[in-house]
XYZ file of C-alpha atoms in Angstrom:
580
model
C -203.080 -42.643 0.712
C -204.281 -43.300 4.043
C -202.351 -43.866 7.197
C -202.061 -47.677 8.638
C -204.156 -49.170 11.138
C -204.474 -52.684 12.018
C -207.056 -53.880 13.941
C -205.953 -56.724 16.261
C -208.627 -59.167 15.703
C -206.597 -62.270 17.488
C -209.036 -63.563 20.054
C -211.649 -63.284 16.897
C -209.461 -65.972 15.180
C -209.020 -68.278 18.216
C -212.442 -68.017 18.965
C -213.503 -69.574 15.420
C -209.979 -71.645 15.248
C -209.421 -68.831 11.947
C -206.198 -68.694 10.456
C -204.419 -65.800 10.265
C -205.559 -64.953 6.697
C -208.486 -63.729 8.314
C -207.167 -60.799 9.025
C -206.368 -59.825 5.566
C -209.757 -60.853 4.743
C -211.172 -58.530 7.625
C -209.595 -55.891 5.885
C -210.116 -56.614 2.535
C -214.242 -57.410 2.128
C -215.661 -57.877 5.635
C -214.610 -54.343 6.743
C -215.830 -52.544 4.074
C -218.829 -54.599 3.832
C -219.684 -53.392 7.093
C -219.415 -50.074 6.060
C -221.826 -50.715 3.465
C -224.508 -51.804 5.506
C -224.259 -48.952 7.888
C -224.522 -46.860 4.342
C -228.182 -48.617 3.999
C -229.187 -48.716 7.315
C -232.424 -46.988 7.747
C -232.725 -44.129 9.688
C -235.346 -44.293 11.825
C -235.780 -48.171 12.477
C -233.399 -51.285 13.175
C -232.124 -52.939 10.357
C -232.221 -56.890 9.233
C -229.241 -58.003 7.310
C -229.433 -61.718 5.896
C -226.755 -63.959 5.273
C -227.364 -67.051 2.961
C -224.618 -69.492 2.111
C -224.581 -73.554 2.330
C -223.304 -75.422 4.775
C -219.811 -74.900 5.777
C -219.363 -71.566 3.400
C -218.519 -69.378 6.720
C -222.359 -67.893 7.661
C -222.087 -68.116 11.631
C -218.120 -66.825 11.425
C -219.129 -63.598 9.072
C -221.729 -62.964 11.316
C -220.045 -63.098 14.642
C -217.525 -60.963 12.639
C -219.608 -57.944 11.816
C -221.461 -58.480 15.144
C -218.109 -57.612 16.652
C -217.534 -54.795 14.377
C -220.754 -53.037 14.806
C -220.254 -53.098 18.369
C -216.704 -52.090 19.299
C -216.741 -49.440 15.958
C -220.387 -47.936 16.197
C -222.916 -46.631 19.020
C -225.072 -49.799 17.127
C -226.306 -52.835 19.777
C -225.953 -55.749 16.858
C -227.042 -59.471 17.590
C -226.843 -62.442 15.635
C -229.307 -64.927 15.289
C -229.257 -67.985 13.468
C -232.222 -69.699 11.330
C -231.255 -72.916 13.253
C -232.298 -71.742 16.721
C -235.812 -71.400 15.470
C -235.395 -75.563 14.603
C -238.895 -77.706 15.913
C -238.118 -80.078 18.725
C -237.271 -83.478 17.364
C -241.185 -84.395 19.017
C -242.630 -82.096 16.825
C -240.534 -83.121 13.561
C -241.270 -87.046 14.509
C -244.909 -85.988 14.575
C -244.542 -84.204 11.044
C -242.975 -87.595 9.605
C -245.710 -89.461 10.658
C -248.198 -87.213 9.849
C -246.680 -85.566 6.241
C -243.907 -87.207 5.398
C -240.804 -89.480 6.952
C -237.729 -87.106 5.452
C -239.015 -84.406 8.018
C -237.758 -85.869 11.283
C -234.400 -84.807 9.873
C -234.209 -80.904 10.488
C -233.401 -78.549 7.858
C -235.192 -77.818 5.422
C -238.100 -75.459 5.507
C -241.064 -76.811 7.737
C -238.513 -77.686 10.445
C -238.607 -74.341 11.283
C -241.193 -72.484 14.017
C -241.724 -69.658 11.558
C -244.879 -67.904 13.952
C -241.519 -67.433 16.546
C -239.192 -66.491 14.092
C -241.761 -63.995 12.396
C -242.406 -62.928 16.480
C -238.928 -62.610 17.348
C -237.863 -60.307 14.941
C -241.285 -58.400 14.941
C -240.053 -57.458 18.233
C -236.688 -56.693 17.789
C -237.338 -54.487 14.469
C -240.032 -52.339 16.954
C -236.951 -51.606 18.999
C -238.437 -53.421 21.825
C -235.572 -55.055 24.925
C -236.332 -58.097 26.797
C -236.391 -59.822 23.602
C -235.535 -63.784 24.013
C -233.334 -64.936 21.515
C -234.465 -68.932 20.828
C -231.555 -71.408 20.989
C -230.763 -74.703 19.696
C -228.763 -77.402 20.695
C -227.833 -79.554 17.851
C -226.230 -82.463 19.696
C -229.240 -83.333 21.742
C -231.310 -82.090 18.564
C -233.922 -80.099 20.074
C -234.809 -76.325 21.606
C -232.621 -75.241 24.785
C -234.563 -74.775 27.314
C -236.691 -71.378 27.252
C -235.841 -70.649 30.807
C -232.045 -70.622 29.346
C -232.329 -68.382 26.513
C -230.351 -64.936 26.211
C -232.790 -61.955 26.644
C -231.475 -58.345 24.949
C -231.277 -55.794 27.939
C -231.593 -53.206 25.512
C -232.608 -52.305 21.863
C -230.786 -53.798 18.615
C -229.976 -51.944 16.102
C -228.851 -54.196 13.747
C -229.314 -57.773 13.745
C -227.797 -60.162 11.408
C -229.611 -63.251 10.676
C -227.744 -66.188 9.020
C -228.827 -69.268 7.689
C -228.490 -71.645 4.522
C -232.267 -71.055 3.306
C -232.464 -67.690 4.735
C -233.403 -65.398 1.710
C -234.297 -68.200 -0.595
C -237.116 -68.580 -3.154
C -239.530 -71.818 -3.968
C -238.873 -73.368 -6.846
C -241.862 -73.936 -9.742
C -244.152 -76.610 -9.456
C -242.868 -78.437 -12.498
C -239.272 -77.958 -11.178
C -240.008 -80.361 -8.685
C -241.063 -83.488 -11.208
C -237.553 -84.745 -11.840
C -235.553 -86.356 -8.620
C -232.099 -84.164 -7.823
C -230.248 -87.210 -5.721
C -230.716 -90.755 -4.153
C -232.373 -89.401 -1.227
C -235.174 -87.950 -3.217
C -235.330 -90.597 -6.059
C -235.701 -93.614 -3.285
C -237.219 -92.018 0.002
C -239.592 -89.453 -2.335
C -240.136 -90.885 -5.444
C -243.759 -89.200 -5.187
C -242.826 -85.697 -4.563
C -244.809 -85.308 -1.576
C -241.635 -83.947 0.345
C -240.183 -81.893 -1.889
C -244.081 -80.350 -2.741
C -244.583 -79.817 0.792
C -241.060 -78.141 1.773
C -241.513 -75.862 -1.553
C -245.070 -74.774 -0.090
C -243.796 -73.565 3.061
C -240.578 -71.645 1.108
C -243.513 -70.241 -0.829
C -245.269 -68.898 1.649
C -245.024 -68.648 5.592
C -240.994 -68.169 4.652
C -241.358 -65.409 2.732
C -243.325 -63.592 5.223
C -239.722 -63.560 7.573
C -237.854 -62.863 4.252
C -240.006 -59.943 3.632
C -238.419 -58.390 6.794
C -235.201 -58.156 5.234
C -233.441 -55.036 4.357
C -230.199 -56.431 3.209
C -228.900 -59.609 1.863
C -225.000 -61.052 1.509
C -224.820 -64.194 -0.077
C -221.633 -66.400 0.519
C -221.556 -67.694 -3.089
C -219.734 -71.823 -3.307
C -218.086 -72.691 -6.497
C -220.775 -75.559 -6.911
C -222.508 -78.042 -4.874
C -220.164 -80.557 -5.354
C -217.947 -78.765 -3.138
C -220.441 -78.580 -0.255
C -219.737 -81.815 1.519
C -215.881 -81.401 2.502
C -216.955 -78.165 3.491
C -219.800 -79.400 5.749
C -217.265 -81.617 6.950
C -214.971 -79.642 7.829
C -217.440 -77.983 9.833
C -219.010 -81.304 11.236
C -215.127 -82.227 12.721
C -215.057 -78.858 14.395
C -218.243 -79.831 16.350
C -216.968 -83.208 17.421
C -213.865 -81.617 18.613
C -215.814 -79.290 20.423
C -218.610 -81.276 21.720
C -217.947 -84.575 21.238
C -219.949 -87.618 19.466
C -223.461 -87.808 20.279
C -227.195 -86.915 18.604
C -227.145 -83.747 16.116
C -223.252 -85.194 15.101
C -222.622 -87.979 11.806
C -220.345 -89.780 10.458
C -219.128 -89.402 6.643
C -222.297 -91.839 5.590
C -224.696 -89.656 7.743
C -223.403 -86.506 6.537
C -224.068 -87.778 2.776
C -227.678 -88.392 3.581
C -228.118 -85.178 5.631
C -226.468 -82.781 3.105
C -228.952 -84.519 0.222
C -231.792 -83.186 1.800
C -230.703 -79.743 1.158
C -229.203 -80.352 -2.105
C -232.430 -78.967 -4.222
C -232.919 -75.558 -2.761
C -228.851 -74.826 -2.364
C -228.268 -76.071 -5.813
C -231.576 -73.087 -6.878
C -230.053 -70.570 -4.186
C -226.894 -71.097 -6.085
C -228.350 -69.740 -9.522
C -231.176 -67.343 -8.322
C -229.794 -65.426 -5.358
C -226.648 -64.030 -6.502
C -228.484 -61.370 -9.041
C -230.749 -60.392 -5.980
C -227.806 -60.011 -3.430
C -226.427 -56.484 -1.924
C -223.449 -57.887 -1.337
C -221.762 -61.007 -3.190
C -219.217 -62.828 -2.002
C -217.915 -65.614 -4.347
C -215.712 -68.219 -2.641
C -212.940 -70.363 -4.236
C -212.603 -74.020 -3.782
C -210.613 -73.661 -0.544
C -213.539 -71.375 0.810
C -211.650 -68.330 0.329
C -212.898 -65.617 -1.080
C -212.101 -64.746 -4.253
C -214.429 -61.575 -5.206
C -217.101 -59.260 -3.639
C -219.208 -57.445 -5.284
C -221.328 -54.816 -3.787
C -224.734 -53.583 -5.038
C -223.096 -49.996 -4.483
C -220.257 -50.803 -6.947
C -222.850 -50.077 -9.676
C -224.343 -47.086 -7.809
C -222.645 -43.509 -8.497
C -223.331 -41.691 -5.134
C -223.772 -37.709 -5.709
C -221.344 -35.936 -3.459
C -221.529 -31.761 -3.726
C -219.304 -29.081 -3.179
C -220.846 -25.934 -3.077
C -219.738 -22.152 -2.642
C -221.606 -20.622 0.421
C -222.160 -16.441 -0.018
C -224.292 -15.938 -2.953
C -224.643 -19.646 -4.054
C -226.117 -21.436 -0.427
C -226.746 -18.392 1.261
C -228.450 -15.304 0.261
C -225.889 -12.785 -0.773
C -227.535 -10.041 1.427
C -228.573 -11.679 4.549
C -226.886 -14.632 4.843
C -229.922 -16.235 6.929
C -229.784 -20.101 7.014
C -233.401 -20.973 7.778
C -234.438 -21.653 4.044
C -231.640 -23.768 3.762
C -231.312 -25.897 6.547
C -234.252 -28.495 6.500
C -232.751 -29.033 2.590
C -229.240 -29.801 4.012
C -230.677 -31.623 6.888
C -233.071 -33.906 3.889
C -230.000 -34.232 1.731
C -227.448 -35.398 5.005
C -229.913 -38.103 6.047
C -229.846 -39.496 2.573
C -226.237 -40.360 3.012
C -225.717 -37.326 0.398
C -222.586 -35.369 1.723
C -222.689 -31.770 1.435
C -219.147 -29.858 1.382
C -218.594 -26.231 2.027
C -216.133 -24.922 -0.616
C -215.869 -21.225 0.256
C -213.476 -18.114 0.663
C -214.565 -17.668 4.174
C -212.270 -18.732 6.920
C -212.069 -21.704 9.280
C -213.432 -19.970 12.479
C -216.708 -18.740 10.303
C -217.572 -22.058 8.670
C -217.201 -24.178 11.685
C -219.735 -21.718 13.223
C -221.834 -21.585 10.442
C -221.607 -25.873 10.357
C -222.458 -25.847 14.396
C -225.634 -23.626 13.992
C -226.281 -25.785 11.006
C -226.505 -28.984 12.385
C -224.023 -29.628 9.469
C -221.162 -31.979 10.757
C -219.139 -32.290 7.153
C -215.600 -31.932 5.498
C -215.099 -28.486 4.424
C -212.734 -26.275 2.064
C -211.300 -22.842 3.660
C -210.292 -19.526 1.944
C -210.556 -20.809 -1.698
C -208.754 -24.277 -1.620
C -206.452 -23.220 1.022
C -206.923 -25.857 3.113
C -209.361 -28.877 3.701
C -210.770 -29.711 7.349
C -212.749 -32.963 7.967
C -214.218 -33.947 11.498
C -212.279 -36.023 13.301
C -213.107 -40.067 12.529
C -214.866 -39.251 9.553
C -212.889 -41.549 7.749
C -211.611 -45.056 9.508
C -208.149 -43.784 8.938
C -206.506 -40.213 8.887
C -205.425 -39.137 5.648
C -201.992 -38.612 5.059
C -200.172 -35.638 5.530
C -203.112 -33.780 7.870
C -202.626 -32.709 11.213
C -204.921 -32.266 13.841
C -206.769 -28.945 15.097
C -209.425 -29.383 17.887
C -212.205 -31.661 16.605
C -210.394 -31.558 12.879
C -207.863 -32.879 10.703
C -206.577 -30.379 8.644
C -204.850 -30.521 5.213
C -202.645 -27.367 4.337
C -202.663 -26.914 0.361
C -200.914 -23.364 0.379
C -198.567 -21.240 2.516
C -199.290 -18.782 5.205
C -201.437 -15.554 4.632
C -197.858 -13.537 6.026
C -195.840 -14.662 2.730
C -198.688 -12.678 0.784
C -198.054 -9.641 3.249
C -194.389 -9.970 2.370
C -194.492 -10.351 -1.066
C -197.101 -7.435 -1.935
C -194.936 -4.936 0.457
C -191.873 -6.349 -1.697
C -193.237 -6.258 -4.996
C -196.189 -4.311 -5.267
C -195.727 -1.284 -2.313
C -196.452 1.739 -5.059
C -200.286 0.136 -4.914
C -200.526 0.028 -1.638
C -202.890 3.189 -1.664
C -205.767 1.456 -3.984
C -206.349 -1.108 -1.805
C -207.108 -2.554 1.686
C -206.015 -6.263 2.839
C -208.574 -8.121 4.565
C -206.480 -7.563 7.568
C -206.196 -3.882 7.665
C -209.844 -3.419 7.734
C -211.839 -3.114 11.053
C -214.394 -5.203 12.711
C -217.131 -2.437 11.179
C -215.655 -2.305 8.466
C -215.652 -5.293 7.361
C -218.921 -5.725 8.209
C -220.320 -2.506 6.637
C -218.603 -4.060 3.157
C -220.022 -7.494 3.442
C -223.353 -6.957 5.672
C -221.758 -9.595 7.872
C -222.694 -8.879 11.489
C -220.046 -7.804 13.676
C -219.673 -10.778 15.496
C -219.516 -12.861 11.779
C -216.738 -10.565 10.916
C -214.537 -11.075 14.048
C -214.356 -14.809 12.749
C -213.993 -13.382 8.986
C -211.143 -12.009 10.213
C -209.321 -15.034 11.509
C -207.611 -15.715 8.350
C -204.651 -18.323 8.025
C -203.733 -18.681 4.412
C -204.989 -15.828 2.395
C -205.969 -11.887 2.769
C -208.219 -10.538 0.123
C -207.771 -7.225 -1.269
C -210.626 -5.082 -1.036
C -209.993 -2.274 -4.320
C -210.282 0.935 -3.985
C -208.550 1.955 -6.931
C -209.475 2.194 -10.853
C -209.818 -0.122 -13.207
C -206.629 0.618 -15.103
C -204.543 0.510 -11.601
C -205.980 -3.117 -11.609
C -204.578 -3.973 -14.672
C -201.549 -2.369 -13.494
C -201.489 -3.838 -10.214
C -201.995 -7.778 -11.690
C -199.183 -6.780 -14.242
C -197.110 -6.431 -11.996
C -197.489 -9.208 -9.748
C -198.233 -11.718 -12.342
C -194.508 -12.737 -11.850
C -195.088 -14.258 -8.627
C -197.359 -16.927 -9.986
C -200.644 -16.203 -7.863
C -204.050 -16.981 -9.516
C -206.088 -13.813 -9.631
C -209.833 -15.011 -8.798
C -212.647 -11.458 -8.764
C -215.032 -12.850 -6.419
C -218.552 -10.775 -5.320
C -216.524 -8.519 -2.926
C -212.970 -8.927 -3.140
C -209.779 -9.902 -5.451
C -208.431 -13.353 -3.791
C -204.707 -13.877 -4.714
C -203.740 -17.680 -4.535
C -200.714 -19.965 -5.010
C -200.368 -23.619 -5.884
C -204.228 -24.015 -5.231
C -207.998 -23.226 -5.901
C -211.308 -24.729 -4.944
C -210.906 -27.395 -7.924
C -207.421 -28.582 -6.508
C -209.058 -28.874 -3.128
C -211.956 -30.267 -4.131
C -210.077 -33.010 -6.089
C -207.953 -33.902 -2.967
C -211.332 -34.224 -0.707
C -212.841 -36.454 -3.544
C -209.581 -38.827 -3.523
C -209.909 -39.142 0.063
C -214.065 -39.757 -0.519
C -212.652 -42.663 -3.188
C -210.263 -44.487 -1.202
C -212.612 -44.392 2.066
C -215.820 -45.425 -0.198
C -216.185 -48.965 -2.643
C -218.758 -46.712 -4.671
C -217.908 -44.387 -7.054
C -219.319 -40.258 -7.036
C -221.238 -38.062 -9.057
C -219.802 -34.565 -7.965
C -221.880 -31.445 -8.225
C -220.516 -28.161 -7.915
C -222.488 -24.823 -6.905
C -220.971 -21.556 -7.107
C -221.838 -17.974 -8.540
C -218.587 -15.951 -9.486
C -215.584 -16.577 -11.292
C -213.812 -17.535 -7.937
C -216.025 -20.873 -7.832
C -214.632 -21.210 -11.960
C -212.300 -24.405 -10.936
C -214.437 -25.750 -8.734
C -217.219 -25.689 -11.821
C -214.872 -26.889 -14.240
C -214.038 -29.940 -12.319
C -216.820 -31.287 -11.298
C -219.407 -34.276 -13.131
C -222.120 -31.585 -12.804
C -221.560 -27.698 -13.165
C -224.545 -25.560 -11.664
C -223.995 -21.831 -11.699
C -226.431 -20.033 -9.148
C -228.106 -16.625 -10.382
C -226.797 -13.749 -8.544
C -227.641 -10.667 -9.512
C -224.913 -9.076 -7.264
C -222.155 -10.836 -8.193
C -219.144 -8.626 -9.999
C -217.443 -11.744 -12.337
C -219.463 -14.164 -13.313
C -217.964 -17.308 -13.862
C -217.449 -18.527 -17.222
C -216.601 -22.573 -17.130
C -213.465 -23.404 -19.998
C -214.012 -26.975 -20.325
C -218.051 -27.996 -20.378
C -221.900 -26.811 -20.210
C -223.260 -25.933 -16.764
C -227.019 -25.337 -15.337
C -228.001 -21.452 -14.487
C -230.814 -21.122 -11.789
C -233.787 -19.426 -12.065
C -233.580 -17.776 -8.668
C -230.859 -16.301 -6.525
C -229.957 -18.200 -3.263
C -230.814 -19.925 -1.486
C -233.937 -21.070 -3.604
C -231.897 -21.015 -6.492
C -229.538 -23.590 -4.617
C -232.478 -25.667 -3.507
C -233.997 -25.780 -7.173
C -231.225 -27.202 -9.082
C -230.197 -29.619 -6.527
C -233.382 -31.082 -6.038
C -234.097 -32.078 -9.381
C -230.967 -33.559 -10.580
C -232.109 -36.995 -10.956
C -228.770 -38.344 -9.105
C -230.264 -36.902 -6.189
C -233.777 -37.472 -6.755
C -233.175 -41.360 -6.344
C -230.865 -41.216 -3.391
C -233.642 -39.559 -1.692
C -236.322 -42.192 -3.233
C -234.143 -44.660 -1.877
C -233.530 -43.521 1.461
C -237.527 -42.931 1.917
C -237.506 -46.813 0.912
C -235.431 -48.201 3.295
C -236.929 -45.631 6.352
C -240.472 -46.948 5.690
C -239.532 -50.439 4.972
């Protein structure tokens, strides 16, 4: 469960004369469909996002939309742009009918299009360049605005949404285009030449834009049949704006001028869907009835990992090894959790000198911190700490003081709390430098016992205290005592939140090398136990099969991770998108 927020999108809705279902459908797709793009956007490079749909289906509106939402939600400069602005001047298209054929003076279809400046135009927008000029069109006097007029970016886009009803689409094969598909073509082109010619430059000077693309949403109609009240709709809407004049028909116009488009809609319609990253099918009424993203079928990997022994060496705890791998693996969209016994003031040091700006689990599932606006939306029941929410799982490290004085004082003499022991103490037990084991010692839900006694007084100890219900875990250095949670309750919680952030489903891999990191193993889609010779209880996993490293950490950590083949093509796919 995640705490309400609505975003007011009111002047959105007046601006495109929405109703107010739009903002339930803001929520429900167009929201998280942003968030999927920014999932795919390449790193290094701006991003093109396409948006094909046929007249009247919502294009311009859904673009404006996530426009709007890159900007005011991200540090993204988005722009949309519009196939139509790149429209010939009615000149050039009276030229073409004389020359080619009579159907092109109506624009439209492809070869009314100035492909060399739409093929410029977003050459120099996906170089990052400013001082790009945006083309516009002005369909009631049918031809270009003037240059002079045009909107220049005063800065670099980083993600710029291109819409249009042909945008994305694919020529048809040359005996596909024999048999008529209406009137207009059966009458005005009963030789083909029209339809030959406008499938010749889909085939080819088209595709050279389309190539540009790195992700495509198609606004999926019902059927063609429903295109014309839809395209109606939208026709009334610009003679309410702008009035009757050129670029604006009446019903009988707006027959003839949706025919012309009929052939490739009617293809884009079958084709397009399967190639789509995000599929939005639309009702009769133009509302949306599904999406489906091309992440709904992808599992992402998401790992939770134990930190001394499994990430880090157990000796040294140097982080150089380590960090290019984490860096590799957080630019791949991979998220990397700390699930450790250390405390909260030690990891978020460790994170800082990392680079590494992720959720994390304290003092063995005693509590989950995540950066603040990770997530759209706090999560239930956390409060807020600094840069952090936090999410308490188990009680106070002074109920454990109370309840070992109470119920266990006669053992008091074979062992140390965590807390008893000094600065150089601690870090003549653990190696930890001093100034790691000042924040070691910062603990706020548990106190490990460090025992000094025999092996029978153990048994006698845990005998004794089994009453109270704490979970005994043996780690590499110390006995951890905990109640009402473990890593593998934690972990579960942090995945839940992961689920109901995320459309896409998870592939969680767990890393850990004692029997501490057991219920972490145990729950997790892939169990991976690192090799360390100097742990005390090695874990043994009660419910499935888990990988054993070759080498000790932070190689060992390295190894298995990079050759799980979850992980292997999020990284083959994230190279993809970076290089284009």
């Amino acid at each position: 469960m995640q705490e309400a927020n609505i975003v007011d999108i009111t002047p959105f809705l007046a601006k495109h004369q929405l109703p107010l279902k739009y903002q339930y459908l803001s929520e429900q797709y167009f929201a998280p469909l942003a968030e999927d793009i920014l999932r795919l956007k390449p790193t290094e490079r701006p991003m093109l996002v396409a948006i094909n749909g046929c007249q009247g289906s919502g294009k311009s509106t859904l673009a404006d939309f996530l426009v709007t939402w890159f900007n005011c939600n991200t540090t993204f400069n988005s722009v949309a742009v519009s196939i139509d602005d790149f429209y010939h001047s009615r000149d050039h298209r009276l030229q073409l009918a004389k020359d080619v054929h009579p159907l092109f003076a109506t624009r439209g279809v492809p070869g009314t299009h100035d492909t060399a400046l739409m093929k410029h135009t977003f050459s120099e927008l996906l170089q990052g360049k400013a001082g790009v000029s945006l083309p516009q069109f002005d369909k009631q006097t049918d031809d270009p605005i003037e240059k002079s007029l045009w909107p220049v970016t005063d800065q670099p886009i980083d993600i710029i949404i291109f819409e249009g009803w042909c945008v994305g689409s694919e020529a048809q094969q040359p005996y596909q285009l024999h048999q008529p598909v209406n009137e207009l073509e059966e009458k005005e082109d009963s030789d083909g030449i029209w339809r030959r010619c406008v499938n010749s430059c889909l085939a080819n000077e088209y595709q050279e834009v389309f190539a540009m693309i790195d992700y495509t949403v198609i606004l999926k109609a019902p059927s063609f049949a429903d295109v014309y009240g839809w395209r109606l709709e939208q026709e009334q809407k610009l003679l309410n704006k702008k009035g009757a004049g050129k670029g604006t028909f009446d019903e009988q116009q707006l027959v003839r001028f949706i025919s012309h488009f009929e052939r490739i809609t009617r293809e884009n319609l079958i084709q397009l869907p399967a190639h789509a990253d995000a599929l939005l099918t639309l009702d009769k009424s133009r509302d949306i009835a599904s999406m489906k993203l091309r992440a709904d079928d992808t599992s992402m990997p998401l790992i939770f990992t134990d930190l001394d022994g499994t990430l880090l060496d157990h000796n040294d705890y140097h982080c150089d090894e380590i960090k290019p791998f984490l860096t590799e693996l957080t630019s791949a969209g991979i998220t990397v959790v700390f699930n450790t016994s250390k405390t909260f003031a030690e990891v978020n040091a460790l994170q800082k000198s990392l680079g590494h700006n992720q959720p994390f689990v304290i003092e063995n599932g005693a509590a989950v911190y995540i950066p603040k606006f990770y997530f759209d939306l706090k999560p239930i029941g956390c409060d807020e700490l600094d840069e952090h929410w936090r999410y308490a799982l188990s009680p106070s490290s002074k109920q454990l003081q109370h309840e070992l004085q109470t119920h266990a004082h006669e053992f008091s003499a074979y062992y140390r709390l965590f807390s008893q022991l000094s600065v150089q103490e601690v870090s003549q037990i653990t190696g930890l430098s001093v100034e790691q084991s000042e924040l070691a010692r910062i603990r706020e839900y548990s106190d490990p016992l460090f025992w000094q006694g025999t092996e029978q007084q153990l048994v006698d100890f845990l005998a004794v205290i089994k009453p109270l219900d704490y979970e005994v875990l043996i780690g590499g250095r110390f006995i951890h005592l905990n109640r009402g949670t473990n890593k593998g309750i934690a972990q579960n919680w942090l995945l839940n939140q992961f689920k109901q952030h995320y459309r896409y489903s998870f592939t969680t891999i767990a890393l850990g090398d004692s029997q501490n990191d057991m219920a972490m193993l145990d729950e997790a889609d892939i169990a991976i136990l690192i090799n360390n010779p100097a742990s005390k209880a090695k874990a043994k996993l009660a419910q499935k099969p888990w990988l054993l490293s070759e080498h000790p950490a932070p190689q060992g950590w390295i190894d298995e991770v990079s050759d799980l083949s979850v992980i292997k093509a999020q990284l083959a796919c994230k190279q993809e998108q970076s290089h284009g």
